[in-house]
Amino acid sequence: MARSKSKRLVDLLTLLLSARYAVSRASIRKLEGYPRGEEAFHRQFERDKAALRELGFPIIEVGDEERDAGYLLERARLKLPDVRLSPEETVALALARRIGGLHSLVGGNVRQALGKLGLIGMAPDSTAGVVAVAPPARAKGEEDRLRLIEGAIARSQRVNLRYRKLGADEVSERAVDPYGLYVHGGGWYLVGHDHLRKATRTFRTSRIEKIARATRGAAADFAAPKDFRIEDYVERMLWGGWKGVKGDVVVRFEPSDAWRIERLAGARIAVKRAADGALLVRFQRANPDSLLAWVATLGRGVTIVEPAALRAEARRSFERVVRAHAGKPR
Amino acid sequence: MAHAPEHIPRLLALVRALVSAKRLPLTQLAEELDVTEAELRADIELLSLCGLPPYGPDNLIDIQVGKDGLVRLSNRVLAPPPLQLTDEEAAGLRLALKLAEAQGWPESRALASAIRKLEHVLLPERREGARRLARRVGVVVDPDDAAGERWLALVQRAIAACASVDMTYYSDGREARTERRVDPYRLVATEHARYLIAFCHLRQAVLTFRLDRILRAKQTAVRFTPPAELEPRDYLGDAPKDAANMVAVTVKFAPSVGRMALESYPAAKATADGGALLKARVWATFAFCRQIVAWGGGAEVLEPAGVREMVRKYARELVTRYEER
């Protein structure tokens, strides 16, 4: 099924790319795989045209009342003018393919771009030292889901989704205006206006059980906030104040872990050195939940100092671990 | 098999590659197109049936795999020119650049200039569309990873020069820093981190080092001979070469975190009470202890007893830190 569709589309492209003049409907009907009947042919051809346009092929229709309709590829919108890339740039694009390929969505898009540019098959040896190892099992359907979301973001089109919230057993149906998409720690997240909650919400894409466009046609369904930048939004949500909490958090890094501080990015920290050589780092307007989860991954050299409530919460959390592991398993 | 719309770019990329190169190894094409060799053979067979009416030898795409493992294209029935990119494809390059910059790849600058050149020749509305989309699709990096891997360039140069490296390394498993000399063999990127596979003179073995745990590095004048063959999967992943030293553990997750556990560990199984049970082979290190501790009591190591006790002691020590002062 899919194979015969692919063959028909390749044949159609071969015909359109090799034609100097508009191709008549009659010549297109001679391609293998098109149904005989006029009506069935018409429907199939319309679908194929739409599929190819989506892939970036500018098929235009020419003709008038005197002559039958003909089709051609608009050259100026088809071809990419010559680009002269330096060897370093070619190497860098090959690297982009390798590291992009480790992530759903990115890899496919980069590969397609390089394929169109004719940069597949030119792998220079200079990146031979870098090997990319993809995760062994990739959730099926994730790539398709992400492509659909990305397309909806690009064209400002509403989506309907069936979402299973973590920790909740019920599944909810929501209409979402997708604003953006981000990857964090191996998972992808959709950010958009949730019509159910009437607010901007974040959805982990792997928890989306079903997704489809809410409308048909190519028109935009909504206008996203004009200067929306996904990184700014996530920065506010993940590390900035959240759930109404906007206090500072002070974290103590023992001398053994002082090296971690050199790597902390962002202007939102202030560092003070304690008498014993430890570093006291103040995270301004931090999100306590994220910070607590993060500190727990850093080990024995990093502790929360302030606020007292968060410090107590960290301690309780570790005490629960001790209790869970006391004695023999029940 | 990919469904048709995404299949077409791959088929065209294959033809395009061969229009300029005439012949290319099957293995290289499979790697670059991210398909198995069997899938690639199926693509080639499909293309060889494509062409124009009356579908005689002169009208069919003449593409085949030789016994020598080379894929050859011998006519120009289909010879696509360099094609304009879609918004998504052009934005994909920008997203790869974000990844490269976040991870500290020295090639980022050349990548940025390549993207500038490509965007320059894009149709204005596609260029605008790609940039708009690239602002909406992002990469988020945890705070301590952000300025992470400043030694990437040095390590790449040392691998190319076969030069030994002296480095200070923070071992996550032992929670300790050590000075050591290594012979760097290979740089490996995975979804989550970048690693160096190197011969370690301190431990006298080939080991894996996370690049963001290299605190200091210096290339030495000493040269080494790299191994002829090295399979990264022997050192990374679920079944490394020295897997015999890993420990089989059973971890129980409480109902309150059951679903999250199933999401975090694909190998975990749901239990009747809504929780989860994980049986896995792990390295019994402090890094594993931290993994368990991060669940805040929601995860319990059932066996072996030694690992259970190690986790308890580790958590106990954390509590002590919060009792001080």
mmCIF file of N, CA and C in Angstrom, chain B residues 17 25 33 46 80-81 113 115 132 173 181 184 215 219 235 250 278:
data_model
loop_
_atom_site.group_PDB
_atom_site.id
_atom_site.type_symbol
_atom_site.label_atom_id
_atom_site.label_comp_id
_atom_site.label_asym_id
_atom_site.label_seq_id
_atom_site.Cartn_x
_atom_site.Cartn_y
_atom_site.Cartn_z
ATOM 1 N N ALA B 17 22.077 11.841 -3.849
ATOM 2 C CA ALA B 17 23.431 11.493 -3.426
ATOM 3 C C ALA B 17 24.162 10.784 -4.563
ATOM 4 N N PRO B 25 28.886 3.278 -0.998
ATOM 5 C CA PRO B 25 28.686 2.032 -0.253
ATOM 6 C C PRO B 25 27.297 1.990 0.387
ATOM 7 N N LEU B 33 21.261 7.763 6.072
ATOM 8 C CA LEU B 33 19.817 7.922 5.913
ATOM 9 C C LEU B 33 19.055 7.346 7.112
ATOM 10 N N LEU B 46 12.488 -0.435 -4.970
ATOM 11 C CA LEU B 46 11.312 0.368 -5.321
ATOM 12 C C LEU B 46 11.672 1.413 -6.377
ATOM 13 N N PRO B 80 17.105 15.037 -9.391
ATOM 14 C CA PRO B 80 16.595 16.244 -8.733
ATOM 15 C C PRO B 80 17.699 17.259 -8.464
ATOM 16 N N PRO B 81 17.420 18.531 -8.681
ATOM 17 C CA PRO B 81 18.388 19.579 -8.349
ATOM 18 C C PRO B 81 18.372 19.813 -6.840
ATOM 19 N N SER B 113 27.511 29.325 10.526
ATOM 20 C CA SER B 113 27.765 30.048 9.274
ATOM 21 C C SER B 113 27.203 29.281 8.079
ATOM 22 N N ILE B 115 24.459 27.533 8.180
ATOM 23 C CA ILE B 115 23.016 27.795 8.225
ATOM 24 C C ILE B 115 22.718 29.190 7.687
ATOM 25 N N ARG B 132 10.821 31.700 12.542
ATOM 26 C CA ARG B 132 9.721 31.796 13.499
ATOM 27 C C ARG B 132 9.534 30.446 14.208
ATOM 28 N N GLY B 173 30.126 7.708 40.128
ATOM 29 C CA GLY B 173 29.868 6.468 40.844
ATOM 30 C C GLY B 173 30.534 6.465 42.211
ATOM 31 N N ARG B 181 45.916 9.609 33.670
ATOM 32 C CA ARG B 181 46.310 9.767 32.270
ATOM 33 C C ARG B 181 45.474 8.804 31.443
ATOM 34 N N PRO B 184 42.897 8.730 24.630
ATOM 35 C CA PRO B 184 41.517 8.897 24.137
ATOM 36 C C PRO B 184 41.304 8.211 22.799
ATOM 37 N N LEU B 215 37.031 17.668 34.767
ATOM 38 C CA LEU B 215 37.146 18.985 35.388
ATOM 39 C C LEU B 215 38.312 19.762 34.804
ATOM 40 N N GLN B 219 46.531 18.102 27.036
ATOM 41 C CA GLN B 219 47.128 17.161 26.088
ATOM 42 C C GLN B 219 48.611 17.036 26.385
ATOM 43 N N TYR B 235 31.074 -0.684 25.408
ATOM 44 C CA TYR B 235 31.406 0.104 26.588
ATOM 45 C C TYR B 235 30.243 0.922 27.113
ATOM 46 N N THR B 250 16.364 -5.704 42.250
ATOM 47 C CA THR B 250 14.910 -5.611 42.135
ATOM 48 C C THR B 250 14.478 -4.375 42.897
ATOM 49 N N LEU B 278 10.875 -3.164 39.055
ATOM 50 C CA LEU B 278 11.948 -3.131 38.071
ATOM 51 C C LEU B 278 12.992 -4.182 38.420
#
